[in-house]
Amino acid sequence: MGRVLDAVIVAAGMGTRMLPVSGYVAKEMLPLVDVPVMHHLILEARAAGCNRIHIITSPAKDFSSLLENSNTQFPSFSNDESLLNPIGDAEYFVHYQHEQLGLAHAISMASSSISGPFLVLLGDNILTSNHAALSSFEPSTVSKELVSMHQETGSACGSVYDVGYDAVHQYGIVSLDGDRVQSIVEKPNKEVAPSTLAFCGRYIFTEDFPMLLDQYSTEEHGELQSIAILEHWMNEGNLHAHVLDSTVSWYDSGMPFVWLTSQIDHALRRPEYGDQLTAWLRQRLNQS
Ligand code: UTP
């Protein structure tokens, strides 16, 4: 079984729900208080053992400040150097997706540069239990745990998160037998949802992915191509789910209200800001 050395961060979407800001700044570069989403993802992928980072983008988006930051010196910044230069000594690759035809199509832009199994991260989703002060920043361990699951099972894997019945209609929902995925239902009504566990933006795809792109084409499956490929692995008994527990926070920079609550939730947990923000919110709410 090949080691997982490549990570693919998909960040080519149009971000229409985050307009107008996404017309100027990629939603994947928005800061969670003070650390851009992309920094969280690159450092998470590197903590999972990936030293080849693939960024899928579109010609309309610009990640050059992230990638060129490597040589910039900020003498007054006393925190971990990796926060200014998350790529560090890893190799990086930029791939362009010219038509936004969905997740599998975006990933396929990198597939000719990858030979083994690889990690996939949705570029606007942070999953983390770490809310330490900036001076003690720790990347999320979610991808590392997923890589371990792949090493134990040899199969494709996806992280899943309990979103509760009221939110199932927004996600790909799975039913499980142990940790094996038994069914996937895309955006079900709560009456027919097989569970409340949703795929949440972290996957290990296996080396047969390029071959499956031909078998489950975008022409036939459209944006659901990635679900058709996940179902292929599932039907072979080769799709495992890593269930995240409630210590993990799921933050999404793709929707204004969700991103607003993400910022507040994280700031309330950060030692530098929690007490001050709580006091400010109490005072502010008493005024209304
Ligand atoms: P989303 O569907 O949430 O992003 O994809 P979007 O298409 O940018 O959103 P809206 O609907 O226009 O607001 C989740 C992640 O997958 C990437 C996005 O950039 C985002 O980080 N993505 C999505 C691609 O790279 N290519 C695609 O074709 C679609």
XYZ file of C-alpha atoms and ligand atoms in Angstrom:
317
model
C 0.000 0.000 0.000
C 1.372 3.414 -1.030
C 2.072 6.107 1.543
C -0.082 9.236 1.480
C 2.417 11.912 0.465
C 0.194 14.135 -1.714
C -2.535 16.477 -0.476
C -4.992 18.124 -2.874
C -6.647 21.314 -1.639
C -9.570 22.243 -3.898
C -9.991 26.005 -4.113
C -11.214 26.734 -7.650
C -14.900 27.359 -6.869
C -16.513 30.677 -7.768
C -17.561 31.445 -4.179
C -20.801 33.050 -5.330
C -22.321 32.815 -1.856
C -19.458 34.958 -0.515
C -19.758 37.771 -3.058
C -18.751 40.574 -3.074
C -15.691 39.733 -0.920
C -14.880 36.584 -2.936
C -14.616 38.780 -6.039
C -11.463 40.281 -4.499
C -10.140 37.750 -1.961
C -10.471 33.976 -2.343
C -12.765 32.642 0.396
C -10.009 30.073 1.071
C -7.717 32.977 2.116
C -10.176 34.566 4.567
C -8.825 34.635 8.117
C -10.278 32.662 11.013
C -9.628 35.605 13.357
C -5.967 35.938 12.273
C -4.975 32.723 10.471
C -6.143 32.222 6.856
C -8.169 29.097 6.086
C -5.465 27.984 3.633
C -2.807 28.103 6.386
C -4.949 25.812 8.560
C -5.329 23.371 5.662
C -1.702 23.311 4.510
C -0.427 22.852 8.078
C -3.045 20.121 8.686
C -1.928 18.307 5.513
C 1.736 18.597 6.487
C 0.969 17.305 10.008
C -0.639 14.301 8.268
C 2.714 13.542 6.593
C 2.037 15.086 3.170
C 5.046 16.863 1.681
C 3.558 17.474 -1.779
C 0.792 20.084 -1.635
C -1.450 20.565 -4.692
C -3.628 23.666 -4.856
C -6.465 23.571 -7.381
C -7.436 27.084 -8.355
C -9.014 29.008 -11.227
C -7.428 31.736 -13.387
C -9.714 34.238 -11.612
C -8.165 33.547 -8.194
C -4.747 34.502 -6.904
C -2.845 32.516 -4.269
C 0.549 34.028 -5.141
C 0.815 35.937 -1.828
C 0.509 32.624 0.021
C 3.118 30.921 -2.123
C 5.520 33.841 -2.468
C 5.442 34.645 1.236
C 8.282 32.188 1.718
C 10.993 34.814 1.442
C 9.301 37.688 3.266
C 10.842 38.583 6.639
C 8.676 40.048 9.433
C 11.148 40.762 12.259
C 8.447 41.596 14.835
C 6.524 38.334 14.360
C 7.555 36.128 17.274
C 5.197 33.188 16.656
C 5.895 29.960 14.818
C 7.522 30.652 11.431
C 5.155 28.128 9.785
C 2.285 30.604 10.282
C 4.006 32.949 7.803
C 5.256 30.220 5.525
C 2.970 27.184 5.806
C 4.417 25.494 2.713
C 7.901 25.511 4.306
C 10.108 22.879 2.714
C 7.192 20.970 1.169
C 6.848 20.884 -2.626
C 3.840 22.718 -3.999
C 1.968 22.493 -7.291
C -0.670 24.877 -8.654
C -3.249 23.393 -11.041
C -5.936 25.351 -12.872
C -9.543 24.234 -13.244
C -10.969 26.295 -16.086
C -14.564 25.096 -15.779
C -16.141 24.613 -12.361
C -17.584 21.128 -12.873
C -17.436 19.951 -9.269
C -15.177 18.252 -6.740
C -13.992 15.181 -8.705
C -13.327 17.308 -11.791
C -11.322 19.773 -9.666
C -9.231 16.949 -8.160
C -8.666 15.437 -11.611
C -6.610 18.535 -12.526
C -3.868 17.149 -10.226
C -4.156 13.462 -11.004
C -1.404 13.297 -13.634
C 1.099 14.528 -10.986
C 0.080 11.968 -8.337
C 0.731 8.232 -8.376
C -0.455 6.827 -5.013
C -3.343 7.396 -2.622
C -3.833 11.041 -1.677
C -5.513 13.307 0.841
C -8.293 15.675 -0.303
C -9.238 18.832 1.626
C -12.123 21.160 0.710
C -10.512 24.577 0.585
C -13.194 26.443 2.520
C -13.694 23.969 5.381
C -11.728 23.942 8.646
C -12.162 20.990 11.022
C -10.253 21.438 14.240
C -10.184 20.808 17.990
C -7.316 23.235 18.417
C -8.115 26.735 19.602
C -4.807 27.546 21.295
C -3.380 31.054 21.443
C -1.490 32.064 18.295
C 1.807 31.605 20.150
C 0.958 27.894 20.645
C -0.831 27.250 17.332
C -1.370 23.546 16.577
C -2.758 22.281 13.258
C -5.806 20.023 13.154
C -5.179 16.273 13.514
C -8.247 15.247 11.463
C -6.262 14.475 8.271
C -3.587 12.629 10.248
C -6.297 10.388 11.755
C -7.749 9.795 8.275
C -4.325 8.803 6.924
C -3.984 6.325 9.845
C -7.384 4.842 8.977
C -6.257 4.418 5.369
C -3.042 2.723 6.520
C -5.088 0.247 8.613
C -7.790 -0.484 6.002
C -6.054 0.138 2.661
C -9.329 1.653 1.462
C -10.702 5.056 0.522
C -11.837 6.990 3.605
C -13.900 10.060 4.458
C -14.358 12.025 7.660
C -17.975 12.358 8.784
C -19.564 14.737 11.258
C -22.858 14.619 13.146
C -24.836 17.594 11.782
C -28.188 16.803 13.453
C -31.482 16.082 11.641
C -32.304 19.733 10.927
C -29.208 20.110 8.679
C -29.150 16.777 6.784
C -30.791 18.328 3.694
C -27.567 20.325 3.052
C -25.078 17.422 2.989
C -24.096 13.982 1.681
C -25.368 11.723 4.482
C -24.012 8.217 5.140
C -25.162 5.100 6.957
C -22.491 2.892 8.485
C -21.894 -0.735 9.406
C -19.106 -0.378 11.961
C -16.853 2.066 10.162
C -17.704 0.835 6.652
C -19.997 3.091 4.597
C -23.208 1.243 3.619
C -25.128 3.989 1.807
C -24.757 7.616 0.746
C -27.797 9.832 0.276
C -27.175 13.282 -1.186
C -29.104 16.063 0.617
C -31.969 13.935 1.987
C -35.063 15.260 3.776
C -34.835 14.523 7.478
C -37.729 12.034 7.144
C -35.628 9.755 4.899
C -32.091 10.515 6.103
C -30.317 7.246 7.002
C -28.395 9.003 9.825
C -27.151 12.455 10.800
C -23.529 11.780 9.716
C -22.360 14.008 6.853
C -19.192 13.942 4.750
C -17.305 16.996 5.936
C -14.539 17.795 3.466
C -11.666 15.398 4.218
C -11.072 12.260 2.182
C -8.402 9.761 1.187
C -8.811 8.829 -2.479
C -7.094 5.651 -3.687
C -4.841 5.249 -6.722
C -7.683 3.952 -8.936
C -9.247 7.459 -8.937
C -8.038 8.465 -12.482
C -9.502 5.261 -13.945
C -12.841 5.899 -12.192
C -13.024 9.391 -13.718
C -13.563 7.718 -17.102
C -16.059 5.209 -15.730
C -18.160 7.913 -13.965
C -17.863 10.892 -16.321
C -18.902 14.498 -15.656
C -21.066 14.251 -18.807
C -23.129 11.531 -17.141
C -22.940 12.513 -13.464
C -22.327 16.269 -13.476
C -21.391 17.641 -10.030
C -22.387 14.278 -8.495
C -19.357 12.602 -10.128
C -17.524 12.523 -6.767
C -20.517 10.819 -5.100
C -20.634 8.217 -7.928
C -16.932 7.462 -7.339
C -17.399 7.248 -3.557
C -20.334 4.862 -4.174
C -18.111 2.728 -6.406
C -15.640 2.289 -3.519
C -18.555 1.711 -1.117
C -20.025 -1.059 -3.315
C -16.654 -2.818 -3.300
C -16.583 -2.602 0.529
C -13.703 -0.167 0.201
C -15.015 3.041 1.760
C -14.452 3.683 5.458
C -15.717 6.582 7.556
C -13.834 8.307 10.320
C -16.481 9.677 12.691
C -15.366 12.969 14.227
C -16.405 13.581 17.807
C -17.975 16.699 19.275
C -14.599 18.155 20.322
C -14.083 19.009 16.629
C -15.451 22.335 15.346
C -16.486 22.542 11.668
C -16.007 26.008 10.224
C -16.972 27.014 6.659
C -15.823 30.198 4.937
C -18.209 29.643 1.995
C -21.341 31.190 3.525
C -21.547 34.583 5.258
C -23.618 33.647 8.339
C -21.814 30.337 8.932
C -18.458 32.131 8.604
C -19.590 34.849 11.004
C -20.567 32.294 13.659
C -17.349 30.348 12.960
C -15.254 33.437 13.748
C -17.162 34.115 16.967
C -17.084 30.486 18.098
C -13.325 30.202 17.539
C -12.589 33.607 19.117
C -14.610 32.668 22.228
C -12.385 29.580 22.606
C -9.091 31.428 22.040
C -7.331 32.280 25.327
C -6.288 35.743 24.076
C -9.816 36.815 23.173
C -12.374 34.589 24.960
C -12.940 36.579 28.178
C -12.807 39.957 26.449
C -15.216 38.899 23.711
C -17.629 37.299 26.204
C -17.719 40.539 28.239
C -18.224 42.613 25.069
C -21.020 40.374 23.799
C -22.802 40.442 27.203
C -22.627 44.232 27.269
C -23.719 44.526 23.635
C -26.671 42.148 24.087
C -27.830 44.084 27.176
C -28.072 47.214 25.034
C -30.554 45.685 22.602
P -18.392 24.776 -2.849
O -19.440 24.191 -3.717
O -18.762 25.057 -1.434
O -17.764 26.105 -3.458
O -17.128 23.837 -2.923
P -18.242 27.091 -4.597
O -18.658 26.378 -5.820
O -17.108 28.065 -4.695
O -19.499 27.785 -3.875
P -20.651 28.742 -4.412
O -21.839 27.816 -4.574
O -20.200 29.386 -5.713
O -20.854 29.735 -3.319
C -16.304 23.462 -1.821
C -14.833 23.658 -2.181
O -14.535 23.037 -3.428
C -13.964 23.967 -4.350
C -14.354 25.358 -3.822
O -13.358 26.330 -4.151
C -14.476 25.135 -2.315
O -13.254 25.395 -1.652
N -14.481 23.692 -5.711
C -15.820 23.531 -5.930
C -13.594 23.591 -6.757
O -12.362 23.712 -6.571
N -14.084 23.360 -8.018
C -15.418 23.180 -8.273
O -15.789 22.947 -9.440
C -16.293 23.288 -7.189
